[in-house]
PDB file of C-alpha atoms in Angstrom:
ATOM      1  CA  UNK A  65     142.670 126.396  90.118  1.00 43.00           C
ATOM      2  CA  UNK A  66     142.591 123.514  92.666  1.00 48.00           C
ATOM      3  CA  UNK A  67     146.231 122.440  93.238  1.00 50.00           C
ATOM      4  CA  UNK A  68     147.935 119.046  92.892  1.00 53.00           C
ATOM      5  CA  UNK A  69     146.461 117.335  89.717  1.00 52.00           C
ATOM      6  CA  UNK A  70     147.356 113.972  91.259  1.00 67.00           C
ATOM      7  CA  UNK A  71     144.411 114.622  93.601  1.00 69.00           C
ATOM      8  CA  UNK A  72     142.108 114.053  90.598  1.00 81.00           C
ATOM      9  CA  UNK A  73     143.188 110.396  90.355  1.00 85.00           C
ATOM     10  CA  UNK A  74     143.055 109.863  94.077  1.00 82.00           C
ATOM     11  CA  UNK A  75     139.520 111.314  94.443  1.00 84.00           C
ATOM     12  CA  UNK A  76     138.227 109.564  91.362  1.00 89.00           C
ATOM     13  CA  UNK A  77     139.444 106.144  92.663  1.00 89.00           C
ATOM     14  CA  UNK A  78     137.901 106.804  96.069  1.00 87.00           C
ATOM     15  CA  UNK A  79     134.561 107.778  94.543  1.00 87.00           C
ATOM     16  CA  UNK A  80     134.551 104.755  92.187  1.00 88.00           C
ATOM     17  CA  UNK A  81     135.344 102.428  95.029  1.00 86.00           C
ATOM     18  CA  UNK A  82     132.355 103.799  96.972  1.00 86.00           C
ATOM     19  CA  UNK A  83     129.995 103.435  94.039  1.00 87.00           C
ATOM     20  CA  UNK A  84     128.621  99.942  94.951  1.00 89.00           C
ATOM     21  CA  UNK A  85     127.911 101.142  98.467  1.00 90.00           C
ATOM     22  CA  UNK A  86     126.190 104.236  97.107  1.00 88.00           C
ATOM     23  CA  UNK A  87     123.853 102.152  94.996  1.00 89.00           C
ATOM     24  CA  UNK A  88     123.089  99.829  97.929  1.00 90.00           C
ATOM     25  CA  UNK A  89     122.347 102.761 100.195  1.00 90.00           C
ATOM     26  CA  UNK A  90     120.112 104.496  97.667  1.00 90.00           C
ATOM     27  CA  UNK A  91     117.676 101.460  97.814  1.00 91.00           C
ATOM     28  CA  UNK A  92     117.998 100.707 101.529  1.00 89.00           C
ATOM     29  CA  UNK A  93     116.092 103.060 103.898  1.00 88.00           C
ATOM     30  CA  UNK A  94     113.193 104.492 101.846  1.00 94.00           C
ATOM     31  CA  UNK A  95     110.311 102.135 101.848  1.00 96.00           C
ATOM     32  CA  UNK A  96     109.217 102.203  98.194  1.00 97.00           C
ATOM     33  CA  UNK A  97     112.773 102.015  96.844  1.00 96.00           C
ATOM     34  CA  UNK A  98     113.522  99.221  99.309  1.00 95.00           C
ATOM     35  CA  UNK A  99     110.405  97.290  98.420  1.00 97.00           C
ATOM     36  CA  UNK A 100     111.069  97.503  94.622  1.00 97.00           C
ATOM     37  CA  UNK A 101     114.628  96.411  95.177  1.00 95.00           C
ATOM     38  CA  UNK A 102     113.763  93.472  97.472  1.00 95.00           C
ATOM     39  CA  UNK A 103     111.231  92.245  95.071  1.00 96.00           C
ATOM     40  CA  UNK A 104     113.692  92.293  92.209  1.00 96.00           C
ATOM     41  CA  UNK A 105     111.923  95.179  90.484  1.00 96.00           C
ATOM     42  CA  UNK A 106     114.973  97.385  90.161  1.00 96.00           C
ATOM     43  CA  UNK A 107     116.731  96.174  87.002  1.00 95.00           C
ATOM     44  CA  UNK A 108     119.306  97.469  84.601  1.00 94.00           C
ATOM     45  CA  UNK A 109     119.285  97.185  80.842  1.00 92.00           C
ATOM     46  CA  UNK A 110     121.973  97.832  78.250  1.00 90.00           C
ATOM     47  CA  UNK A 111     120.193 100.841  76.816  1.00 85.00           C
ATOM     48  CA  UNK A 112     118.291 101.361  73.479  1.00 90.00           C
ATOM     49  CA  UNK A 113     116.360 104.295  72.333  1.00 93.00           C
ATOM     50  CA  UNK A 114     113.505 103.586  74.873  1.00 95.00           C
ATOM     51  CA  UNK A 115     112.370 101.119  77.508  1.00 95.00           C
ATOM     52  CA  UNK A 116     109.787  98.709  76.012  1.00 93.00           C
ATOM     53  CA  UNK A 117     107.366  96.747  78.276  1.00 90.00           C
ATOM     54  CA  UNK A 118     105.305  94.037  76.575  1.00 86.00           C
ATOM     55  CA  UNK A 119     101.659  94.010  77.556  1.00 83.00           C
ATOM     56  CA  UNK A 120      98.908  91.460  77.441  1.00 58.00           C
ATOM     57  CA  UNK A 121      95.460  92.899  77.632  1.00 55.00           C
ATOM     58  CA  UNK A 122      93.153  90.204  76.207  1.00 52.00           C
ATOM     59  CA  UNK A 123      92.897  86.407  76.139  1.00 53.00           C
ATOM     60  CA  UNK A 124      93.452  84.113  73.072  1.00 56.00           C
ATOM     61  CA  UNK A 125      89.894  83.287  71.900  1.00 65.00           C
ATOM     62  CA  UNK A 126      91.040  80.365  69.821  1.00 58.00           C
ATOM     63  CA  UNK A 127      91.321  78.174  72.839  1.00 67.00           C
ATOM     64  CA  UNK A 128      88.640  75.455  72.673  1.00 73.00           C
ATOM     65  CA  UNK A 129      88.176  71.752  73.111  1.00 77.00           C
ATOM     66  CA  UNK A 130      87.921  69.567  69.924  1.00 76.00           C
ATOM     67  CA  UNK A 131      87.432  66.039  68.801  1.00 83.00           C
ATOM     68  CA  UNK A 132      88.888  64.068  65.897  1.00 83.00           C
ATOM     69  CA  UNK A 133      88.818  66.094  62.652  1.00 85.00           C
ATOM     70  CA  UNK A 134      87.152  69.220  64.071  1.00 77.00           C
ATOM     71  CA  UNK A 135      88.383  72.441  62.630  1.00 83.00           C
ATOM     72  CA  UNK A 136      90.788  74.314  64.950  1.00 82.00           C
ATOM     73  CA  UNK A 137      90.336  78.117  64.999  1.00 72.00           C
ATOM     74  CA  UNK A 138      93.400  79.697  63.400  1.00 69.00           C
ATOM     75  CA  UNK A 139      92.094  83.364  63.571  1.00 70.00           C
ATOM     76  CA  UNK A 140      95.022  85.737  64.345  1.00 62.00           C
ATOM     77  CA  UNK A 141      94.704  87.151  67.813  1.00 44.00           C
ATOM     78  CA  UNK A 142      95.142  90.685  69.053  1.00 61.00           C
ATOM     79  CA  UNK A 143      95.624  91.408  72.774  1.00 52.00           C
ATOM     80  CA  UNK A 144      99.437  91.815  72.817  1.00 50.00           C
ATOM     81  CA  UNK A 145     100.829  95.349  72.783  1.00 75.00           C
ATOM     82  CA  UNK A 146     103.764  97.257  74.334  1.00 86.00           C
ATOM     83  CA  UNK A 147     104.241 100.383  76.401  1.00 92.00           C
ATOM     84  CA  UNK A 148     107.176 102.539  75.487  1.00 95.00           C
ATOM     85  CA  UNK A 149     108.924 104.743  78.072  1.00 96.00           C
ATOM     86  CA  UNK A 150     111.592 107.242  77.521  1.00 96.00           C
ATOM     87  CA  UNK A 151     114.879 107.396  79.403  1.00 97.00           C
ATOM     88  CA  UNK A 152     115.063 110.014  82.190  1.00 97.00           C
ATOM     89  CA  UNK A 153     118.217 111.458  83.594  1.00 97.00           C
ATOM     90  CA  UNK A 154     119.244 112.774  87.008  1.00 96.00           C
ATOM     91  CA  UNK A 155     122.663 113.786  88.386  1.00 96.00           C
ATOM     92  CA  UNK A 156     124.358 115.279  91.397  1.00 94.00           C
ATOM     93  CA  UNK A 157     127.705 117.084  91.394  1.00 93.00           C
ATOM     94  CA  UNK A 158     130.433 116.740  93.934  1.00 92.00           C
ATOM     95  CA  UNK A 159     132.719 119.636  94.215  1.00 90.00           C
ATOM     96  CA  UNK A 160     135.845 120.374  96.236  1.00 90.00           C
ATOM     97  CA  UNK A 161     136.961 123.928  96.146  1.00 89.00           C
ATOM     98  CA  UNK A 162     140.606 125.061  96.175  1.00 87.00           C
ATOM     99  CA  UNK A 163     140.202 126.505  99.721  1.00 90.00           C
ATOM    100  CA  UNK A 164     138.686 123.284 101.005  1.00 89.00           C
ATOM    101  CA  UNK A 165     141.530 121.288  99.551  1.00 84.00           C
ATOM    102  CA  UNK A 166     144.016 123.769 101.149  1.00 87.00           C
ATOM    103  CA  UNK A 167     142.273 123.416 104.509  1.00 87.00           C
ATOM    104  CA  UNK A 168     142.348 119.634 104.262  1.00 86.00           C
ATOM    105  CA  UNK A 169     145.935 118.971 103.389  1.00 82.00           C
ATOM    106  CA  UNK A 170     147.027 115.448 103.184  1.00 84.00           C
ATOM    107  CA  UNK A 171     145.499 112.268 101.729  1.00 85.00           C
ATOM    108  CA  UNK A 172     143.609 111.264 104.865  1.00 87.00           C
ATOM    109  CA  UNK A 173     142.066 114.684 105.363  1.00 89.00           C
ATOM    110  CA  UNK A 174     140.948 115.133 101.744  1.00 87.00           C
ATOM    111  CA  UNK A 175     139.411 111.567 101.682  1.00 89.00           C
ATOM    112  CA  UNK A 176     137.384 112.451 104.849  1.00 90.00           C
ATOM    113  CA  UNK A 177     136.164 115.532 103.181  1.00 90.00           C
ATOM    114  CA  UNK A 178     135.200 113.599 100.059  1.00 90.00           C
ATOM    115  CA  UNK A 179     133.324 110.900 101.950  1.00 89.00           C
ATOM    116  CA  UNK A 180     131.302 113.578 103.594  1.00 92.00           C
ATOM    117  CA  UNK A 181     130.410 115.150 100.259  1.00 90.00           C
ATOM    118  CA  UNK A 182     129.498 111.672  98.816  1.00 91.00           C
ATOM    119  CA  UNK A 183     127.135 110.983 101.728  1.00 91.00           C
ATOM    120  CA  UNK A 184     125.572 114.371 101.262  1.00 92.00           C
ATOM    121  CA  UNK A 185     124.988 113.644  97.546  1.00 92.00           C
ATOM    122  CA  UNK A 186     123.737 110.117  98.339  1.00 92.00           C
ATOM    123  CA  UNK A 187     121.116 111.409 100.802  1.00 92.00           C
ATOM    124  CA  UNK A 188     120.047 114.040  98.344  1.00 94.00           C
ATOM    125  CA  UNK A 189     119.858 111.674  95.373  1.00 94.00           C
ATOM    126  CA  UNK A 190     117.682 109.065  97.166  1.00 92.00           C
ATOM    127  CA  UNK A 191     115.427 111.793  98.546  1.00 94.00           C
ATOM    128  CA  UNK A 192     114.900 113.386  95.128  1.00 96.00           C
ATOM    129  CA  UNK A 193     114.336 109.997  93.436  1.00 96.00           C
ATOM    130  CA  UNK A 194     111.809 108.921  96.089  1.00 96.00           C
ATOM    131  CA  UNK A 195     109.862 112.245  95.695  1.00 96.00           C
ATOM    132  CA  UNK A 196     109.784 111.794  91.993  1.00 97.00           C
ATOM    133  CA  UNK A 197     108.454 108.252  92.234  1.00 97.00           C
ATOM    134  CA  UNK A 198     105.328 109.574  94.038  1.00 97.00           C
ATOM    135  CA  UNK A 199     104.784 112.423  91.710  1.00 96.00           C
ATOM    136  CA  UNK A 200     103.276 112.683  88.201  1.00 94.00           C
ATOM    137  CA  UNK A 201     106.416 113.055  86.055  1.00 92.00           C
ATOM    138  CA  UNK A 202     105.733 116.612  85.065  1.00 93.00           C
ATOM    139  CA  UNK A 203     108.289 118.228  87.391  1.00 94.00           C
ATOM    140  CA  UNK A 204     111.108 120.188  85.986  1.00 96.00           C
ATOM    141  CA  UNK A 205     109.422 120.602  82.650  1.00 95.00           C
ATOM    142  CA  UNK A 206     108.665 116.875  82.333  1.00 95.00           C
ATOM    143  CA  UNK A 207     112.275 115.871  82.961  1.00 96.00           C
ATOM    144  CA  UNK A 208     111.580 114.132  86.237  1.00 97.00           C
ATOM    145  CA  UNK A 209     111.164 110.342  86.473  1.00 97.00           C
ATOM    146  CA  UNK A 210     107.687 109.052  86.051  1.00 96.00           C
ATOM    147  CA  UNK A 211     105.787 108.512  89.264  1.00 97.00           C
ATOM    148  CA  UNK A 212     102.839 106.808  90.912  1.00 98.00           C
ATOM    149  CA  UNK A 213     100.849 109.917  90.693  1.00 97.00           C
ATOM    150  CA  UNK A 214     100.819 109.502  86.947  1.00 97.00           C
ATOM    151  CA  UNK A 215     100.716 105.687  86.652  1.00 98.00           C
ATOM    152  CA  UNK A 216      98.356 104.900  89.486  1.00 98.00           C
ATOM    153  CA  UNK A 217      96.812 108.152  90.669  1.00 97.00           C
ATOM    154  CA  UNK A 218      95.423 109.357  87.336  1.00 97.00           C
ATOM    155  CA  UNK A 219      92.953 107.811  84.940  1.00 97.00           C
ATOM    156  CA  UNK A 220      92.201 108.570  81.238  1.00 97.00           C
ATOM    157  CA  UNK A 221      95.825 109.774  80.579  1.00 97.00           C
ATOM    158  CA  UNK A 222      98.677 108.668  78.466  1.00 96.00           C
ATOM    159  CA  UNK A 223     101.325 106.408  80.093  1.00 96.00           C
ATOM    160  CA  UNK A 224     104.018 104.609  78.195  1.00 95.00           C
ATOM    161  CA  UNK A 225     102.636 105.989  74.853  1.00 95.00           C
ATOM    162  CA  UNK A 226      99.205 104.431  75.410  1.00 94.00           C
ATOM    163  CA  UNK A 227      96.173 106.598  75.855  1.00 95.00           C
ATOM    164  CA  UNK A 228      93.813 105.065  78.516  1.00 95.00           C
ATOM    165  CA  UNK A 229      91.046 107.306  77.467  1.00 96.00           C
ATOM    166  CA  UNK A 230      90.407 105.038  74.375  1.00 93.00           C
ATOM    167  CA  UNK A 231      92.281 101.955  75.723  1.00 92.00           C
ATOM    168  CA  UNK A 232      90.252 101.723  78.949  1.00 93.00           C
ATOM    169  CA  UNK A 233      91.888  98.413  79.887  1.00 92.00           C
ATOM    170  CA  UNK A 234      95.074 100.585  80.492  1.00 95.00           C
ATOM    171  CA  UNK A 235      93.503 102.553  83.375  1.00 97.00           C
ATOM    172  CA  UNK A 236      94.424 101.989  87.026  1.00 98.00           C
ATOM    173  CA  UNK A 237      91.873 100.722  89.398  1.00 98.00           C
ATOM    174  CA  UNK A 238      90.482 103.561  91.512  1.00 97.00           C
ATOM    175  CA  UNK A 239      88.134 103.789  94.452  1.00 95.00           C
ATOM    176  CA  UNK A 240      84.332 103.939  93.758  1.00 91.00           C
ATOM    177  CA  UNK A 241      84.101 106.718  96.324  1.00 90.00           C
ATOM    178  CA  UNK A 242      86.936 109.241  96.589  1.00 94.00           C
ATOM    179  CA  UNK A 243      87.617 111.600  99.509  1.00 94.00           C
ATOM    180  CA  UNK A 244      85.295 109.877 101.997  1.00 95.00           C
ATOM    181  CA  UNK A 245      86.376 109.180 105.529  1.00 96.00           C
ATOM    182  CA  UNK A 246      88.680 106.201 105.540  1.00 96.00           C
ATOM    183  CA  UNK A 247      86.961 102.899 106.030  1.00 96.00           C
ATOM    184  CA  UNK A 248      87.757  99.259 105.777  1.00 95.00           C
ATOM    185  CA  UNK A 249      84.934  98.867 103.256  1.00 95.00           C
ATOM    186  CA  UNK A 250      86.337 101.497 100.930  1.00 95.00           C
ATOM    187  CA  UNK A 251      89.815 100.002 101.181  1.00 97.00           C
ATOM    188  CA  UNK A 252      88.513  96.505 100.454  1.00 97.00           C
ATOM    189  CA  UNK A 253      86.654  97.883  97.407  1.00 96.00           C
ATOM    190  CA  UNK A 254      89.933  99.072  95.695  1.00 97.00           C
ATOM    191  CA  UNK A 255      91.993  96.118  96.875  1.00 98.00           C
ATOM    192  CA  UNK A 256      89.532  93.501  95.621  1.00 97.00           C
ATOM    193  CA  UNK A 257      88.898  95.083  92.258  1.00 97.00           C
ATOM    194  CA  UNK A 258      92.604  95.464  91.617  1.00 97.00           C
ATOM    195  CA  UNK A 259      93.261  91.832  92.464  1.00 97.00           C
ATOM    196  CA  UNK A 260      92.690  88.653  90.443  1.00 94.00           C
ATOM    197  CA  UNK A 261      92.916  85.409  92.470  1.00 93.00           C
ATOM    198  CA  UNK A 262      96.232  85.365  94.281  1.00 93.00           C
ATOM    199  CA  UNK A 263      97.521  88.226  92.084  1.00 95.00           C
ATOM    200  CA  UNK A 264      97.134  90.983  94.724  1.00 97.00           C
ATOM    201  CA  UNK A 265      98.807  94.113  95.840  1.00 98.00           C
ATOM    202  CA  UNK A 266     102.053  93.336  97.782  1.00 97.00           C
ATOM    203  CA  UNK A 267     102.437  96.868  99.332  1.00 98.00           C
ATOM    204  CA  UNK A 268     100.044  99.626 100.351  1.00 98.00           C
ATOM    205  CA  UNK A 269     101.670 103.076 100.755  1.00 98.00           C
ATOM    206  CA  UNK A 270      99.984 106.124 102.221  1.00 98.00           C
ATOM    207  CA  UNK A 271     100.834 109.198 104.346  1.00 97.00           C
ATOM    208  CA  UNK A 272     101.125 109.190 108.137  1.00 96.00           C
ATOM    209  CA  UNK A 273      97.630 110.662 108.556  1.00 96.00           C
ATOM    210  CA  UNK A 274      95.838 107.876 106.771  1.00 97.00           C
ATOM    211  CA  UNK A 275      98.169 105.320 108.283  1.00 96.00           C
ATOM    212  CA  UNK A 276      97.229 106.520 111.831  1.00 96.00           C
ATOM    213  CA  UNK A 277      93.568 106.528 110.805  1.00 96.00           C
ATOM    214  CA  UNK A 278      93.795 102.898 109.618  1.00 95.00           C
ATOM    215  CA  UNK A 279      95.581 101.967 112.850  1.00 93.00           C
ATOM    216  CA  UNK A 280      92.565 103.389 114.781  1.00 93.00           C
ATOM    217  CA  UNK A 281      90.182 101.129 112.817  1.00 92.00           C
ATOM    218  CA  UNK A 282      91.981  97.934 113.899  1.00 90.00           C
ATOM    219  CA  UNK A 283      90.742  95.869 116.865  1.00 78.00           C
ATOM    220  CA  UNK A 284      92.221  97.345 120.029  1.00 72.00           C
ATOM    221  CA  UNK A 285      95.466  95.740 121.160  1.00 61.00           C
ATOM    222  CA  UNK A 286      95.751  93.692 117.953  1.00 63.00           C
ATOM    223  CA  UNK A 287      98.522  94.855 115.566  1.00 66.00           C
ATOM    224  CA  UNK A 288      99.640  92.609 112.847  1.00 77.00           C
ATOM    225  CA  UNK A 289     102.732  93.407 110.886  1.00 85.00           C
ATOM    226  CA  UNK A 290     104.909  92.013 108.135  1.00 85.00           C
ATOM    227  CA  UNK A 291     108.086  90.654 109.751  1.00 85.00           C
ATOM    228  CA  UNK A 292     110.359  91.306 106.706  1.00 86.00           C
ATOM    229  CA  UNK A 293     109.240  94.971 106.610  1.00 89.00           C
ATOM    230  CA  UNK A 294     109.706  95.358 110.396  1.00 84.00           C
ATOM    231  CA  UNK A 295     113.214  93.780 110.173  1.00 82.00           C
ATOM    232  CA  UNK A 296     114.106  96.284 107.509  1.00 84.00           C
ATOM    233  CA  UNK A 297     113.186  99.115 109.924  1.00 86.00           C
ATOM    234  CA  UNK A 298     109.695 100.047 108.542  1.00 90.00           C
ATOM    235  CA  UNK A 299     106.728 100.417 110.646  1.00 89.00           C
ATOM    236  CA  UNK A 300     103.860  98.551 109.034  1.00 93.00           C
ATOM    237  CA  UNK A 301     100.409  97.127 109.568  1.00 94.00           C
ATOM    238  CA  UNK A 302      98.620  94.442 107.614  1.00 94.00           C
ATOM    239  CA  UNK A 303      95.586  94.799 105.505  1.00 95.00           C
ATOM    240  CA  UNK A 304      94.410  91.389 104.385  1.00 93.00           C
ATOM    241  CA  UNK A 305      97.728  89.819 103.419  1.00 92.00           C
ATOM    242  CA  UNK A 306      99.506  93.039 102.385  1.00 96.00           C
ATOM    243  CA  UNK A 307     101.635  95.248 104.549  1.00 96.00           C
ATOM    244  CA  UNK A 308     100.754  98.914 104.733  1.00 96.00           C
ATOM    245  CA  UNK A 309     103.408 101.598 105.322  1.00 97.00           C
ATOM    246  CA  UNK A 310     103.656 105.341 105.341  1.00 97.00           C
ATOM    247  CA  UNK A 311     106.121 107.591 103.638  1.00 96.00           C
ATOM    248  CA  UNK A 312     106.884 111.122 104.810  1.00 93.00           C
ATOM    249  CA  UNK A 313     107.514 112.012 101.223  1.00 94.00           C
ATOM    250  CA  UNK A 314     103.685 112.076 100.847  1.00 95.00           C
ATOM    251  CA  UNK A 315     102.108 115.283 102.241  1.00 90.00           C
ATOM    252  CA  UNK A 316     100.489 115.010 105.743  1.00 90.00           C
ATOM    253  CA  UNK A 317      97.155 116.087 104.443  1.00 91.00           C
ATOM    254  CA  UNK A 318      94.187 114.804 106.488  1.00 95.00           C
ATOM    255  CA  UNK A 319      91.665 115.367 103.586  1.00 95.00           C
ATOM    256  CA  UNK A 320      91.879 113.680 100.182  1.00 95.00           C
ATOM    257  CA  UNK A 321      95.048 111.974 101.290  1.00 97.00           C
ATOM    258  CA  UNK A 322      96.468 109.345  98.827  1.00 97.00           C
ATOM    259  CA  UNK A 323      96.644 105.601  99.320  1.00 98.00           C
ATOM    260  CA  UNK A 324      98.383 103.315  96.748  1.00 98.00           C
ATOM    261  CA  UNK A 325      97.750  99.705  96.421  1.00 98.00           C
ATOM    262  CA  UNK A 326     100.775  98.531  94.509  1.00 98.00           C
ATOM    263  CA  UNK A 327     101.368  95.270  92.722  1.00 98.00           C
ATOM    264  CA  UNK A 328     105.120  95.314  92.195  1.00 97.00           C
ATOM    265  CA  UNK A 329     104.925  92.423  89.743  1.00 96.00           C
ATOM    266  CA  UNK A 330     103.990  94.921  87.135  1.00 96.00           C
ATOM    267  CA  UNK A 331     106.152  97.826  88.245  1.00 97.00           C
ATOM    268  CA  UNK A 332     109.851  98.212  87.398  1.00 97.00           C
ATOM    269  CA  UNK A 333     112.431 100.863  88.059  1.00 97.00           C
ATOM    270  CA  UNK A 334     114.710 100.404  85.059  1.00 97.00           C
ATOM    271  CA  UNK A 335     118.278 101.750  84.979  1.00 96.00           C
ATOM    272  CA  UNK A 336     120.779 101.985  82.092  1.00 96.00           C
ATOM    273  CA  UNK A 337     123.792  99.762  82.899  1.00 93.00           C
ATOM    274  CA  UNK A 338     126.509 102.278  82.083  1.00 90.00           C
ATOM    275  CA  UNK A 339     124.740 105.166  83.821  1.00 94.00           C
ATOM    276  CA  UNK A 340     123.048 103.633  86.974  1.00 95.00           C
ATOM    277  CA  UNK A 341     124.369 105.847  89.760  1.00 93.00           C
ATOM    278  CA  UNK A 342     127.621 105.788  87.921  1.00 92.00           C
ATOM    279  CA  UNK A 343     130.381 108.211  88.849  1.00 91.00           C
ATOM    280  CA  UNK A 344     132.616 110.305  86.615  1.00 91.00           C
ATOM    281  CA  UNK A 345     136.265 111.139  87.260  1.00 90.00           C
ATOM    282  CA  UNK A 346     137.172 114.302  89.000  1.00 89.00           C
ATOM    283  CA  UNK A 347     138.269 117.082  86.757  1.00 86.00           C
ATOM    284  CA  UNK A 348     139.517 120.534  87.372  1.00 82.00           C
ATOM    285  CA  UNK A 349     136.858 123.224  87.025  1.00 69.00           C
ATOM    286  CA  UNK A 350     135.687 123.376  83.378  1.00 60.00           C
ATOM    287  CA  UNK A 351     134.344 126.968  83.813  1.00 65.00           C
ATOM    288  CA  UNK A 352     137.095 129.515  83.387  1.00 66.00           C
ATOM    289  CA  UNK A 353     138.201 130.916  86.606  1.00 72.00           C
ATOM    290  CA  UNK A 354     136.547 128.342  88.962  1.00 83.00           C
ATOM    291  CA  UNK A 355     138.972 127.042  91.611  1.00 86.00           C
ATOM    292  CA  UNK A 356     137.495 123.672  92.231  1.00 89.00           C
ATOM    293  CA  UNK A 357     137.436 119.990  91.203  1.00 88.00           C
ATOM    294  CA  UNK A 358     134.115 118.378  90.088  1.00 89.00           C
ATOM    295  CA  UNK A 359     132.711 114.901  89.600  1.00 91.00           C
ATOM    296  CA  UNK A 360     129.244 113.689  88.790  1.00 92.00           C
ATOM    297  CA  UNK A 361     127.025 110.945  89.964  1.00 94.00           C
ATOM    298  CA  UNK A 362     124.500 110.124  87.137  1.00 94.00           C
ATOM    299  CA  UNK A 363     121.466 107.897  86.897  1.00 96.00           C
ATOM    300  CA  UNK A 364     119.593 107.224  83.639  1.00 97.00           C
ATOM    301  CA  UNK A 365     116.339 105.239  84.072  1.00 97.00           C
ATOM    302  CA  UNK A 366     112.607 105.371  84.447  1.00 98.00           C
ATOM    303  CA  UNK A 367     109.688 103.827  86.489  1.00 98.00           C
ATOM    304  CA  UNK A 368     107.588 101.626  84.180  1.00 97.00           C
ATOM    305  CA  UNK A 369     104.382  99.650  84.496  1.00 97.00           C
ATOM    306  CA  UNK A 370     103.112  96.729  82.508  1.00 95.00           C
ATOM    307  CA  UNK A 371      99.626  96.404  84.009  1.00 95.00           C
ATOM    308  CA  UNK A 372      97.928  99.535  85.382  1.00 96.00           C
ATOM    309  CA  UNK A 373      94.685  97.726  86.250  1.00 96.00           C
ATOM    310  CA  UNK A 374      96.470  95.693  88.964  1.00 97.00           C
ATOM    311  CA  UNK A 375      97.483  98.999  90.665  1.00 98.00           C
ATOM    312  CA  UNK A 376      94.894 100.550  93.029  1.00 98.00           C
ATOM    313  CA  UNK A 377      94.443 104.160  94.258  1.00 98.00           C
ATOM    314  CA  UNK A 378      92.080 106.044  96.580  1.00 98.00           C
ATOM    315  CA  UNK A 379      91.937 109.232  98.400  1.00 98.00           C
ATOM    316  CA  UNK A 380      90.306 109.505 101.809  1.00 97.00           C
ATOM    317  CA  UNK A 381      89.906 111.767 104.892  1.00 97.00           C
ATOM    318  CA  UNK A 382      91.655 110.780 108.052  1.00 95.00           C
TER     319      UNK A 382
END
């Protein structure tokens, strides 16, 4: 087995000291994760059996003017419900084998090796989480985090325990025409119907093919962009008052390519306080005969939505 047991304490302390940087880096250089974090939509909760998001889907019909002794309507009102999401789990292991330890003798050398392995796990974790957040949540037998493909890209399905086939108010807003050549008119159709007054999409995400197609539709030599997104290192163009970005996690298809109109006010990436990119202590190999030390980085959470109708979706050809 891997040698000096004192190394377990040294490695564990080093990993735990890096944990705040790990969390910061996870939400730094991928545009969707960065946007949710910057908007305060990455939040941690103590736990519980599930994540509950209160919903308001209808107005209070008792509201009315009155005079003097007029009767005020006391009819009990419906229109308040809740979506319930189950916790999902993801993890990465960090292993240092006996031969790696032997080749990196001394505290400084082993810490350098550990830092390289932490950065490898960090890149893999954020890439995997980002991919899940664009998917439909069915990956790995339904164990993957929920994604925009399920919340925004699909109608008449069940999200958060609510079936939008019968509860049509729970459907996302989708384009009247799908799969046509991208046009400003089709984009405006989705954007406007998913908006209500000043309550509009604050990010449009697509693949690079549709992004380039949209760029070609703009007035030559005029390129407007969101300064905050540009300062964060993300190429972007403006549609109405909303920045548009592309993410290479979305396939580069030029036909039926996706475009998401996201209102992050109603999206939340919820993590569990004690297990939000938390690190375990290093231990010697728990499998008999394995000459290695292991630690885990674990994240319990889920992507939730409290208003699907304010999310827009279309597919188009570039």
